[in-house]
Short mmCIF file of C-alpha atoms and ligand atoms in Angstrom, two decimals:
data_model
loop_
_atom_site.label_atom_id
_atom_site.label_comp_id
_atom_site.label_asym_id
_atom_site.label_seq_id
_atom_site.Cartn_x
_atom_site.Cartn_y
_atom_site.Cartn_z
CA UNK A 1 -30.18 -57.38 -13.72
CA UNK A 2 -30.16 -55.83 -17.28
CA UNK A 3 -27.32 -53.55 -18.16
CA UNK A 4 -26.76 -51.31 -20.88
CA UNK A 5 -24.26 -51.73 -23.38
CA UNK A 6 -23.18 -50.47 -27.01
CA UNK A 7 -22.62 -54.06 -29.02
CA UNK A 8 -20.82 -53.38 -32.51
CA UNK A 9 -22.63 -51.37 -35.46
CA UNK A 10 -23.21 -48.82 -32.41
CA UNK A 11 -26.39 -50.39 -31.51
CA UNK A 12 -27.35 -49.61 -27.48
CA UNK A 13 -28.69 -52.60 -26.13
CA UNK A 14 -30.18 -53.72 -22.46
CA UNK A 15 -28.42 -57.07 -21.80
CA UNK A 16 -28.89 -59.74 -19.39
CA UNK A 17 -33.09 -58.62 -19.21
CA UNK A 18 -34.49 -60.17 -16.63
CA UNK A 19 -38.20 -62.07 -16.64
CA UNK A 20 -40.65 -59.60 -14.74
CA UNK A 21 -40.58 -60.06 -11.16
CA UNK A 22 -43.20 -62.12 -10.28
CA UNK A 23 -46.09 -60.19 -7.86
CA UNK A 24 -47.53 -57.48 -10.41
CA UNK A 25 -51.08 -57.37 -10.55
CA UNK A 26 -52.84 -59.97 -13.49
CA UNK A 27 -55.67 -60.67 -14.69
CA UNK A 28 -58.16 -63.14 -13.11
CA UNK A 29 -56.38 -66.73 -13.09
CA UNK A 30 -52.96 -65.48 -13.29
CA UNK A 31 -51.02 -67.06 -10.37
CA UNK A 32 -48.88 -64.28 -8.07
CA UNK A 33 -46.75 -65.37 -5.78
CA UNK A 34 -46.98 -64.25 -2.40
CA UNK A 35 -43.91 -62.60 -1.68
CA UNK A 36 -42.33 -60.31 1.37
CA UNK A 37 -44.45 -57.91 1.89
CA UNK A 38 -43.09 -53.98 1.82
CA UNK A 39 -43.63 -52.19 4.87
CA UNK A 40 -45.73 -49.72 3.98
CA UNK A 41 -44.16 -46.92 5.48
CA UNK A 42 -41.40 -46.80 3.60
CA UNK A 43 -44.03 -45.77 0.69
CA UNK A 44 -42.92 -45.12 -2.38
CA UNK A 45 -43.17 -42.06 -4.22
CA UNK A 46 -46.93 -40.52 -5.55
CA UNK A 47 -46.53 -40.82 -9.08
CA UNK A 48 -46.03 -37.11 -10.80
CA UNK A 49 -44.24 -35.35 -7.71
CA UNK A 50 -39.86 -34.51 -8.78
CA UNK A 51 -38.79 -37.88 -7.43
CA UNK A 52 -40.78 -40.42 -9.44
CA UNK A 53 -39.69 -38.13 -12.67
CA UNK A 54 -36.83 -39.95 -14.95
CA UNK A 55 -35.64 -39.40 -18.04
CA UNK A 56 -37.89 -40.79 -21.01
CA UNK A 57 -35.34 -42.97 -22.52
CA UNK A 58 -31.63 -44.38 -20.63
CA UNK A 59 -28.98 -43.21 -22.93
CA UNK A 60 -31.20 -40.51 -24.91
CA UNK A 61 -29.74 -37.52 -26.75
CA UNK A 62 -28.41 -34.87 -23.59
CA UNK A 63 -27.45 -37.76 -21.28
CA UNK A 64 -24.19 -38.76 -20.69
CA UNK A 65 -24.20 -42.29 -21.81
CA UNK A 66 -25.47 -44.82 -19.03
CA UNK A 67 -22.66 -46.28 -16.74
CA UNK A 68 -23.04 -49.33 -14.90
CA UNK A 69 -23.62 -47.62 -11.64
CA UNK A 70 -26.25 -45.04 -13.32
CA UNK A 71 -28.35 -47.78 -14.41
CA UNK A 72 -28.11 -49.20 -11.35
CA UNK A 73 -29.19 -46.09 -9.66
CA UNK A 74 -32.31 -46.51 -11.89
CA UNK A 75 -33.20 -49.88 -11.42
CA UNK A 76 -33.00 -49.56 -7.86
CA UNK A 77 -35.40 -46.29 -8.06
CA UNK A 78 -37.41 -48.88 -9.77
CA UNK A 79 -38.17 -47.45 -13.18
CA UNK A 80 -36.26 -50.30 -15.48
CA UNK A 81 -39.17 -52.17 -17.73
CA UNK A 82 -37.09 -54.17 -20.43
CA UNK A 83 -37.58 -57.65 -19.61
CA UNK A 84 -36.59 -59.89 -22.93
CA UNK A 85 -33.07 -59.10 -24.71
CA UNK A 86 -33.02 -58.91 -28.04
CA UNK A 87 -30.22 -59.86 -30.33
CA UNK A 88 -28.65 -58.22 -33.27
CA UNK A 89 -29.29 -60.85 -35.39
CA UNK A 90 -33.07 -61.69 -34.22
CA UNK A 91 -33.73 -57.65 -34.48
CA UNK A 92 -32.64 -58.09 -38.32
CA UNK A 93 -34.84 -60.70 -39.34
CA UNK A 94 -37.33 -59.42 -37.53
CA UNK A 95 -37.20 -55.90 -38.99
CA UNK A 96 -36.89 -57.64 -42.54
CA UNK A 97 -40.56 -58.74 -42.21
CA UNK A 98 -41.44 -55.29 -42.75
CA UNK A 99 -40.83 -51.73 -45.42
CA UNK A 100 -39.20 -50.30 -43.00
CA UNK A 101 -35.26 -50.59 -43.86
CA UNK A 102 -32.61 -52.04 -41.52
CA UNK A 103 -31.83 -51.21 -37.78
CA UNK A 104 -29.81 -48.20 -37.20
CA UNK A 105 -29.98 -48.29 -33.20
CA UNK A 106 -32.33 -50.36 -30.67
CA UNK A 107 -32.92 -48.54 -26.95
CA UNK A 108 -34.32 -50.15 -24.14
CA UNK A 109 -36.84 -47.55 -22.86
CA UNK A 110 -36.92 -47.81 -18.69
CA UNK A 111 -40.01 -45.85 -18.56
CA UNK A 112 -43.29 -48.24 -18.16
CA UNK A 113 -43.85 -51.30 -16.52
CA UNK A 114 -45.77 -53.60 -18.09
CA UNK A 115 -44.13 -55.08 -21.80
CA UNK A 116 -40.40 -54.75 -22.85
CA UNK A 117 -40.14 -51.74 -25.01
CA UNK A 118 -37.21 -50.52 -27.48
CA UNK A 119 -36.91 -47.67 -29.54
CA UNK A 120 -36.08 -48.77 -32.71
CA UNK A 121 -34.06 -46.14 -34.96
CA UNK A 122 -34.73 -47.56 -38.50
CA UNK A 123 -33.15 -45.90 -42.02
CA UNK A 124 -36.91 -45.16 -42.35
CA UNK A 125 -37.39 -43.22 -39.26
CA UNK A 126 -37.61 -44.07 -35.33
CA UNK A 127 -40.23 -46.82 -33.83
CA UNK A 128 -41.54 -48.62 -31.52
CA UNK A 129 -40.99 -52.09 -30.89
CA UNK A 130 -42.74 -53.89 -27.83
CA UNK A 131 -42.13 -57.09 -26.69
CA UNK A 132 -45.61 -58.64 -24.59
CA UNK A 133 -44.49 -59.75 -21.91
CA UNK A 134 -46.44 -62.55 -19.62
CA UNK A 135 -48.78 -59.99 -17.70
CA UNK A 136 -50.77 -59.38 -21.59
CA UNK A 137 -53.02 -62.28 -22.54
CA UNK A 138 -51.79 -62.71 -26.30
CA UNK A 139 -55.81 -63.29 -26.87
CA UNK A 140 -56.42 -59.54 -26.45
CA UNK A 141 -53.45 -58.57 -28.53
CA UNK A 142 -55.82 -58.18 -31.93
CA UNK A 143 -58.38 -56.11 -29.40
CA UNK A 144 -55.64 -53.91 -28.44
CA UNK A 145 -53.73 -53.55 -32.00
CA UNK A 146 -56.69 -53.42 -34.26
CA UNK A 147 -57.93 -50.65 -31.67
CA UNK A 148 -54.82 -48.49 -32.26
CA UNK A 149 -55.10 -49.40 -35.92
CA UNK A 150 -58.99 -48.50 -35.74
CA UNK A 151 -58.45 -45.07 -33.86
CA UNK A 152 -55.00 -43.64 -35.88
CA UNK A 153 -57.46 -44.17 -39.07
CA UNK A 154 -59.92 -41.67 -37.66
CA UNK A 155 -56.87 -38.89 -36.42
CA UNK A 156 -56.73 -40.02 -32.92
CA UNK A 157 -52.95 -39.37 -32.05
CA UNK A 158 -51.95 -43.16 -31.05
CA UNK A 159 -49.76 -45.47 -32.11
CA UNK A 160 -50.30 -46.97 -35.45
CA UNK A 161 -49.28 -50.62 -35.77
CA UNK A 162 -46.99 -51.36 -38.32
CA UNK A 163 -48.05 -54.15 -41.15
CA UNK A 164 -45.17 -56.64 -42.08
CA UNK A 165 -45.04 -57.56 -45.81
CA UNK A 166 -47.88 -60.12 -45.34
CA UNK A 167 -50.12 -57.41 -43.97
CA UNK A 168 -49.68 -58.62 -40.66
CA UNK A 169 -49.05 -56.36 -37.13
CA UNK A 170 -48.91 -59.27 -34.52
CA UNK A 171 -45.64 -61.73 -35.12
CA UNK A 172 -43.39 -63.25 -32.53
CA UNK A 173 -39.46 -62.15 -31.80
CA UNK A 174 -37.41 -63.62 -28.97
CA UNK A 175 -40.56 -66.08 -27.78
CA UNK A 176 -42.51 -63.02 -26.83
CA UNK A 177 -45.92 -61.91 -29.18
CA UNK A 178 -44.25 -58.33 -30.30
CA UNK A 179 -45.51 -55.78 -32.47
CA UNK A 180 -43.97 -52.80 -34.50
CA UNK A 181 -45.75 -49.38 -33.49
CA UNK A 182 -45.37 -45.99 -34.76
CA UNK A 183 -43.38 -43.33 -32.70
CA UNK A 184 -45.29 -40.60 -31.21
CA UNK A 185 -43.19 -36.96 -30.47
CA UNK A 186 -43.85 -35.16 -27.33
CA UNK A 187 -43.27 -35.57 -23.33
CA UNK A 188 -46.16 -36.15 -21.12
CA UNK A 189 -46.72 -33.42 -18.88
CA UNK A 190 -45.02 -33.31 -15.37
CA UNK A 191 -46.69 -30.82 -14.02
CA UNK A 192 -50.43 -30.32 -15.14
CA UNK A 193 -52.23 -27.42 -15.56
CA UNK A 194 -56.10 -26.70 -16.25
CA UNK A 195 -54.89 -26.28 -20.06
CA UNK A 196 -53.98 -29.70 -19.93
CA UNK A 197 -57.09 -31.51 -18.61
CA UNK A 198 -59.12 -29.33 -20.86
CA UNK A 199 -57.11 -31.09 -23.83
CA UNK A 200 -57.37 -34.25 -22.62
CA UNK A 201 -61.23 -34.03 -22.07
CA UNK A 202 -61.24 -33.27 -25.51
CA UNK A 203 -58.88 -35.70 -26.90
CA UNK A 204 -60.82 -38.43 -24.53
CA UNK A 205 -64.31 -37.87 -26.23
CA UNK A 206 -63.11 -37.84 -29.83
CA UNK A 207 -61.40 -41.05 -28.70
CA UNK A 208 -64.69 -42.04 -27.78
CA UNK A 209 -66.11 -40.49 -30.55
CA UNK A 210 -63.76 -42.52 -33.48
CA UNK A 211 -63.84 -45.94 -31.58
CA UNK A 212 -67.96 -46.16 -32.04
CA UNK A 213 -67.65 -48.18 -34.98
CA UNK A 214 -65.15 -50.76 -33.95
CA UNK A 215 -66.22 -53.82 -34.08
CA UNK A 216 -64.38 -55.89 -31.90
CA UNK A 217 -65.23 -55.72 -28.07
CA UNK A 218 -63.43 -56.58 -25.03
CA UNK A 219 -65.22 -57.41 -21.35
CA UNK A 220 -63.54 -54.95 -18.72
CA UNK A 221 -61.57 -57.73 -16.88
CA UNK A 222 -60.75 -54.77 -14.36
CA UNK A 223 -65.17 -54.05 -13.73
CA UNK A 224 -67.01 -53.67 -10.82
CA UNK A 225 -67.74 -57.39 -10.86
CA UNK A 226 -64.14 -58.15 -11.06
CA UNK A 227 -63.11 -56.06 -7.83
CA UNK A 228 -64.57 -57.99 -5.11
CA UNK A 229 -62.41 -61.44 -6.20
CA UNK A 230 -59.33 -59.30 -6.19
CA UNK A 231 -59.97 -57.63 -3.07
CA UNK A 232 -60.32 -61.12 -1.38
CA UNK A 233 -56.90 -62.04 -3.03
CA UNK A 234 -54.78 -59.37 -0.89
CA UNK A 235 -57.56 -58.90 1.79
CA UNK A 236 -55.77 -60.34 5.06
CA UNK A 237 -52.51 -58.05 4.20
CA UNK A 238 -55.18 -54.64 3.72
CA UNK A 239 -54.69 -53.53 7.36
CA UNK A 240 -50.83 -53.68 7.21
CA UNK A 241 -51.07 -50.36 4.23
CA UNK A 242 -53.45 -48.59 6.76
CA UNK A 243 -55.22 -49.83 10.64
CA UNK A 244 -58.99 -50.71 9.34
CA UNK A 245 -58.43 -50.76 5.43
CA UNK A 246 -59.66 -54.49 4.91
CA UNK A 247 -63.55 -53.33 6.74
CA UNK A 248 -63.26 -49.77 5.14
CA UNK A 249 -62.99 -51.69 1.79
CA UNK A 250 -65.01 -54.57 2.13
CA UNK A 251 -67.99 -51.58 2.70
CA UNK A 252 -66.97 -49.30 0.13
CA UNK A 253 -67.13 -52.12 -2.38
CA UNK A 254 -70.46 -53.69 -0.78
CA UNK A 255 -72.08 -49.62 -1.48
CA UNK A 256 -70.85 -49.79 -5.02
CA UNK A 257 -71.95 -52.93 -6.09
CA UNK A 258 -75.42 -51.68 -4.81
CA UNK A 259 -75.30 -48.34 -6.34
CA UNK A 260 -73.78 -49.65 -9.49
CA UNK A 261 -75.29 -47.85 -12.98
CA UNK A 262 -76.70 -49.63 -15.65
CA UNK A 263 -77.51 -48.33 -18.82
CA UNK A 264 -75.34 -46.12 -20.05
CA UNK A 265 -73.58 -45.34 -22.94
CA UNK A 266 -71.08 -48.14 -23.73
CA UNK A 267 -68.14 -48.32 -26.03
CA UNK A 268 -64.51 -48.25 -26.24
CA UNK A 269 -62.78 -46.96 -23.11
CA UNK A 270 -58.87 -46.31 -23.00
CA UNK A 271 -59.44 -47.08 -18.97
CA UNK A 272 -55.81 -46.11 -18.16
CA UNK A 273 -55.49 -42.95 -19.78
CA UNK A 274 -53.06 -41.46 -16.66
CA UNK A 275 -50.78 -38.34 -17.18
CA UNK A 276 -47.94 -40.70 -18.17
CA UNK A 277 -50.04 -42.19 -21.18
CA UNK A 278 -51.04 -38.54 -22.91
CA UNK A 279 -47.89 -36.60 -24.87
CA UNK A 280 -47.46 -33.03 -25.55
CA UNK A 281 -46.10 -30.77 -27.58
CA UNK A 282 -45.99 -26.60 -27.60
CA UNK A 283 -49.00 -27.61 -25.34
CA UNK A 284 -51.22 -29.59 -27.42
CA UNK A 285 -52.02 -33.29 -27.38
CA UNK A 286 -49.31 -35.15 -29.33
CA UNK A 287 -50.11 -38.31 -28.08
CA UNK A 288 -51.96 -41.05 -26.47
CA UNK A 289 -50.36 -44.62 -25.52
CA UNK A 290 -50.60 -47.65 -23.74
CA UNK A 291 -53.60 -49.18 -25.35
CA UNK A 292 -53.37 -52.42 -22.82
CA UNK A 293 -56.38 -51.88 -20.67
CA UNK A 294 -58.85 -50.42 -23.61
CA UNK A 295 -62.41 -52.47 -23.49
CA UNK A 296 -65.68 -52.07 -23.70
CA UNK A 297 -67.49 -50.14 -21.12
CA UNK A 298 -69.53 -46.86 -19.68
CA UNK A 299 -67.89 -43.96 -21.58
CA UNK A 300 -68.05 -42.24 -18.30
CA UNK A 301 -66.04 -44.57 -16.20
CA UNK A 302 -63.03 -43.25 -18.56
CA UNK A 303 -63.80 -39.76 -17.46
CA UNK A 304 -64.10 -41.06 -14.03
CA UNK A 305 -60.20 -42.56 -14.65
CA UNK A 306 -59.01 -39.01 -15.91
CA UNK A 307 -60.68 -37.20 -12.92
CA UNK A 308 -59.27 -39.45 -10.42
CA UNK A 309 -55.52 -38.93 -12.64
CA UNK A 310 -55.13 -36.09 -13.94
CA UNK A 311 -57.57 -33.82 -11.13
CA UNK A 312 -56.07 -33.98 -7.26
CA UNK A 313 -53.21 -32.23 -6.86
CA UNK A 314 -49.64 -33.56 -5.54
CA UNK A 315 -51.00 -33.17 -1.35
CA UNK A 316 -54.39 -34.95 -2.48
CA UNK A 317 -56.32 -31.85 -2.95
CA UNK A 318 -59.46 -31.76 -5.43
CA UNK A 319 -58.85 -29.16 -7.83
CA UNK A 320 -62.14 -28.38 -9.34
CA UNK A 321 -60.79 -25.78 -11.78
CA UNK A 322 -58.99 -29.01 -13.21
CA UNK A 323 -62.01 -30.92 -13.20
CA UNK A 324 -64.43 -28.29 -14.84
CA UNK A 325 -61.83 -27.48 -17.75
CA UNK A 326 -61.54 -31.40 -17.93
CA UNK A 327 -64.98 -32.01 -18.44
CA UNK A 328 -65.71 -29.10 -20.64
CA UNK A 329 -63.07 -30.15 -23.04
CA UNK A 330 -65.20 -33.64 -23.28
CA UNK A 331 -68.72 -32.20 -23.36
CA UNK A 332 -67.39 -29.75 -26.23
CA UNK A 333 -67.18 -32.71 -28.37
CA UNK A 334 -69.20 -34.93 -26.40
CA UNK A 335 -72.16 -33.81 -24.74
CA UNK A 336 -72.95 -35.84 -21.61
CA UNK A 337 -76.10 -37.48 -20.88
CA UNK A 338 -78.04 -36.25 -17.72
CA UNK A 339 -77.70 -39.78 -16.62
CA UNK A 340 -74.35 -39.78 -16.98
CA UNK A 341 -73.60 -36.52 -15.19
CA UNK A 342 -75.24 -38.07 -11.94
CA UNK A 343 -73.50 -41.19 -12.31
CA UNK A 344 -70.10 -39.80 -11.92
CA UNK A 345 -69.66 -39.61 -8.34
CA UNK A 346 -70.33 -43.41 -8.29
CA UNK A 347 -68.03 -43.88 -11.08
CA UNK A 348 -65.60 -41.98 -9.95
CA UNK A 349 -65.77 -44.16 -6.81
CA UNK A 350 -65.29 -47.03 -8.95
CA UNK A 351 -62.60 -45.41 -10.93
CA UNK A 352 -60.55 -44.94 -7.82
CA UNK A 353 -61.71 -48.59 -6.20
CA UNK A 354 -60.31 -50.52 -9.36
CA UNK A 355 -56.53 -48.87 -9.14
CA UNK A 356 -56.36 -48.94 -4.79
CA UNK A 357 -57.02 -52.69 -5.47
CA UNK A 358 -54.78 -53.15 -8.63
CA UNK A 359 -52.04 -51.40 -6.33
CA UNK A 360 -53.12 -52.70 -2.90
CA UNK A 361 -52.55 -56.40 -4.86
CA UNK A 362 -48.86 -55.28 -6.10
CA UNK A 363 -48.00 -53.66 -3.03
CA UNK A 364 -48.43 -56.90 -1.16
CA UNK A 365 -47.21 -59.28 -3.54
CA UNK A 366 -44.53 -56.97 -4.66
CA UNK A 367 -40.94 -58.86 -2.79
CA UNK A 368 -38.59 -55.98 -1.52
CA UNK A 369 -35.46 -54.96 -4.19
CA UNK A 370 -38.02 -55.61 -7.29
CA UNK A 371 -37.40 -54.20 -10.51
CA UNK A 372 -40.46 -52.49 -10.83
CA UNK A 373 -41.68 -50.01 -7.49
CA UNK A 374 -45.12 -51.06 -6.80
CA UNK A 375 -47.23 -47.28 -6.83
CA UNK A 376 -48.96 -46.32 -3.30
CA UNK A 377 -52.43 -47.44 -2.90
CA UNK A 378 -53.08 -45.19 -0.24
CA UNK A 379 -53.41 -42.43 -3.14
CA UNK A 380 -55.94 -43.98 -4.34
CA UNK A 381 -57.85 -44.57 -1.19
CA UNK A 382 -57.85 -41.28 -0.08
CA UNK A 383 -59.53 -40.27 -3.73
CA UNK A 384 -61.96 -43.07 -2.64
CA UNK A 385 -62.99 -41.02 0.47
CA UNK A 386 -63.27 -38.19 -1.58
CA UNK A 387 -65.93 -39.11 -3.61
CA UNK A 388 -67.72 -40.97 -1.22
CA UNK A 389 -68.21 -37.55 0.26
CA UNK A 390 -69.22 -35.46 -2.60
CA UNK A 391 -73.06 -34.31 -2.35
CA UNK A 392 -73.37 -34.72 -6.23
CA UNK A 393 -72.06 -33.88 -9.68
CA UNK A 394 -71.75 -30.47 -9.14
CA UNK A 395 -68.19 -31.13 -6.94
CA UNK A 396 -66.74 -31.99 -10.08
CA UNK A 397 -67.83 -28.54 -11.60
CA UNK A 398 -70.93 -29.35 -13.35
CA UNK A 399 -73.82 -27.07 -13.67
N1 ADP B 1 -45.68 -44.98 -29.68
C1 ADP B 1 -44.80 -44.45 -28.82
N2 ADP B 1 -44.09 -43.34 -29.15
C2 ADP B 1 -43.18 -42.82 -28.31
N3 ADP B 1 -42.86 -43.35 -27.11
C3 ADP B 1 -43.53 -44.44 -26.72
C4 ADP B 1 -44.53 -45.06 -27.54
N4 ADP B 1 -45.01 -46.14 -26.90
C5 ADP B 1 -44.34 -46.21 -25.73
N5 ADP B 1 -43.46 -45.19 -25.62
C6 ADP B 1 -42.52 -44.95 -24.51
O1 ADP B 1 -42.46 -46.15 -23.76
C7 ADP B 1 -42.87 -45.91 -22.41
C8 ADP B 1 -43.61 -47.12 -21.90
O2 ADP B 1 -44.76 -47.35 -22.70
P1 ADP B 1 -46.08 -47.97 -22.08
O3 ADP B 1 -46.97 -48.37 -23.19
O4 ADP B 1 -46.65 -47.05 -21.03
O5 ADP B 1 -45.46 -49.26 -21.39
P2 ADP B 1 -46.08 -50.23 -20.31
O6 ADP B 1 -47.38 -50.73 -20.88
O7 ADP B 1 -45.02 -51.25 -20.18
O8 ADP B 1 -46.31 -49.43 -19.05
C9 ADP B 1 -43.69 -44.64 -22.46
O9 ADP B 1 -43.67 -43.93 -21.26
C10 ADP B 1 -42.99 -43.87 -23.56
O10 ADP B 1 -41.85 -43.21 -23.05
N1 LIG B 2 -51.89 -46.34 -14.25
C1 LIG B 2 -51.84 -47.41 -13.29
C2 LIG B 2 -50.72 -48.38 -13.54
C3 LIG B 2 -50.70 -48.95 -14.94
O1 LIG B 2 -49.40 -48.79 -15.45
P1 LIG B 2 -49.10 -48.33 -16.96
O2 LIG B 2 -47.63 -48.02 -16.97
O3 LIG B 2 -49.47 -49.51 -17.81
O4 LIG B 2 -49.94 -47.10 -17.25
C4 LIG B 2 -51.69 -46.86 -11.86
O5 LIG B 2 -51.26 -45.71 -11.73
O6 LIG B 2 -51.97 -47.59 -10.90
#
């Protein structure tokens, strides 16, 4: 279990990282080990309400420095997400790849899940430094990194990747593909407000907007044709979340590979663009992170993500107020296709199928005391029933 430490020269360090507990969700071929299951009634916390909030970084400015016991009270809440120590020395040669002066301080940051992330106080300013960790497929890592590189060209707020003296942004430090990122001010927003989907709507299309031209593409691993083979990978353990889930799922997904749309407009998709991935500041977009699900795909299914995120309130609630600002912010930038307007009750179906069954696999494969809390899929089923209940496009506040 990682603790954290100040080692000489004042640098706070995570030691004694662990490898990521094995049972998080992969992608196709990646082997999970069936663990203990959870008992599903002691859920864990919706993501957004006051007891899944922590503080962005252990041992930031206004904390009193991390005991033993606080970090323990963290890692037991399950927020810690530094996997892969890093030593002094291999932080130094690493950084000396690269303009950007020596190390000043390194910070594990607990937030996040999926890579080992540090923030990396250089004499040239504060970074990012993340560490892929086994759940990335290091063949994606250009996708993802020219992406970022692609979009921060054209003023989208996201991470820029660093480039080391031989123009590179992908090298290697402590066996682990890692990568040197820009750092990105603001919080993302705890409790949101109408103001804030309407932001993100617009931030979403102009992401859509700036990533037309990029030429690399990346098949949605996490599609409609992927959901089935994952469903049948934590099928037998469906009725132990909720009496009738497995049949209630194994319909659901039979409707939407029927009513599945073809045709529309394709591109880049962030696919993952939750609350915790979008920054503010004086309430405007600062920010926009966590690049490692972008692909190609319907532009729409990403609005169908950020309705199903950012647009049911903390009891499960709809808010269509949410949803109209949301969607007006996009269609300010990006007007929607009639086509696509009709499609989004079936995308939003989808939308809310693909992260129940990314969850519903980590709940069950998730063993008891893990690092990392496995979130509740049962959020995301009842957003399934939702939609599967709207009469049309006009629930969502469209005219
Ligand atoms: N470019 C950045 N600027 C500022 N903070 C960042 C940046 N990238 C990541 N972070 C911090 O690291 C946390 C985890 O990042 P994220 O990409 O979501 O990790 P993971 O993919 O492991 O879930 C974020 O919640 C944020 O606090
Ligand atoms: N947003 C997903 C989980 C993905 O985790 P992230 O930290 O990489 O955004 C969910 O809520 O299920």
């Amino acid at each position: 279990m990682g603790t954290i430490s100040d080692q000489g020269e004042g640098r706070a360090r995570v030691d004694g990282a662990t490898e990521p507990t094995a049972g998080r969700w992969r992608p196709a071929g990646g082997s999970a080990t069936t663990a203990r299951r959870r008992d599903p009634l002691r859920a864990p916390t919706i993501p957004g309400s006051p007891a899944a909030v922590c503080p962005k970084m252990l041992g930031s400015v206004g904390r009193d420095p991390p005991t033993p016991s606080s970090v323990f009270r963290f890692l037991s809440a399950g927020f810690m997400a530094v996997y892969t120590e890093v030593t002094d020395d291999a932080l130094d040669a690493f950084l000396e790849q690269y303009r950007v002066g020596r190390a000043l301080s390194c910070k594990g940051i607990a937030e996040g899940v999926e890579n080992s992330n540090y923030l990396v106080q250089t004499e040239t300013g504060p970074l990012i430094l993340t560490l892929y960790e086994k759940r990335v497929d290091p063949g994606d890592l250009p996708f993802f990194l020219g992406l970022m590189d692609h979009l921060a060209a054209r003023d989208i707020p996201c991470p820029t990747p660093i480039r080391g003296h031989d123009g590179e942004t992908l090298r290697e430090l402590a066996g682990r593909p890692a990568a040197l990122v820009s750092f990105l001010s603001g919080m993302w927003p705890r409790r949101i407000t109408p103001h804030h989907c309407n932001r993100l709507g617009g931030a979403l299309a102009r992401l859509h907007a700036a990533g037309r031209d990029f030429a690399m593409t990346r098949r949605n691993g996490l599609g409609v044709g992927d959901w089935r083979p994952l469903f049948e990978r934590c099928a037998d353990h469906a009725d132990d979340v909720e009496p009738g889930l497995g049949a209630e799922l194994d319909a659901a997904l039979a409707d939407l590979e029927a009513a599945w749309p073809g045709g529309l407009p394709l591109g880049v998709i962030h696919a993952d663009l939750f609350p915790d991935n979008v920054f503010f500041l004086r309430d405007e977009i600062s920010g926009l992170i966590d690049f490692y699900f972008a692909c190609t795909d319907f532009l729409a299914y990403d609005i169908a993500v950020c309705l199903n995120a950012w647009c049911f309130e903390a009891r499960g609630e709809f808010n269509v107020t949410k949803a109209r600002r949301l969607l007006d912010g996009y269609r300010a930038v990006r007007p929607l296709e009639a086509g696509e307007m009709e499609a989004l009750p079936v995308l939003a179906q989808g939308a809310a199928m693909r992260f129940l069954l990314t969850r519903l696999f980590d709940w069950v494969n998730t063993p008891e005391g893990a690092l990392v809390r496995p979130k509740d899929p049962r959020e995301y089923l009842y957003k399934l029933r939702f939609h599967r209940d709207v009469a049309g496009p006009g629930a969502y506040g469209l005219e």
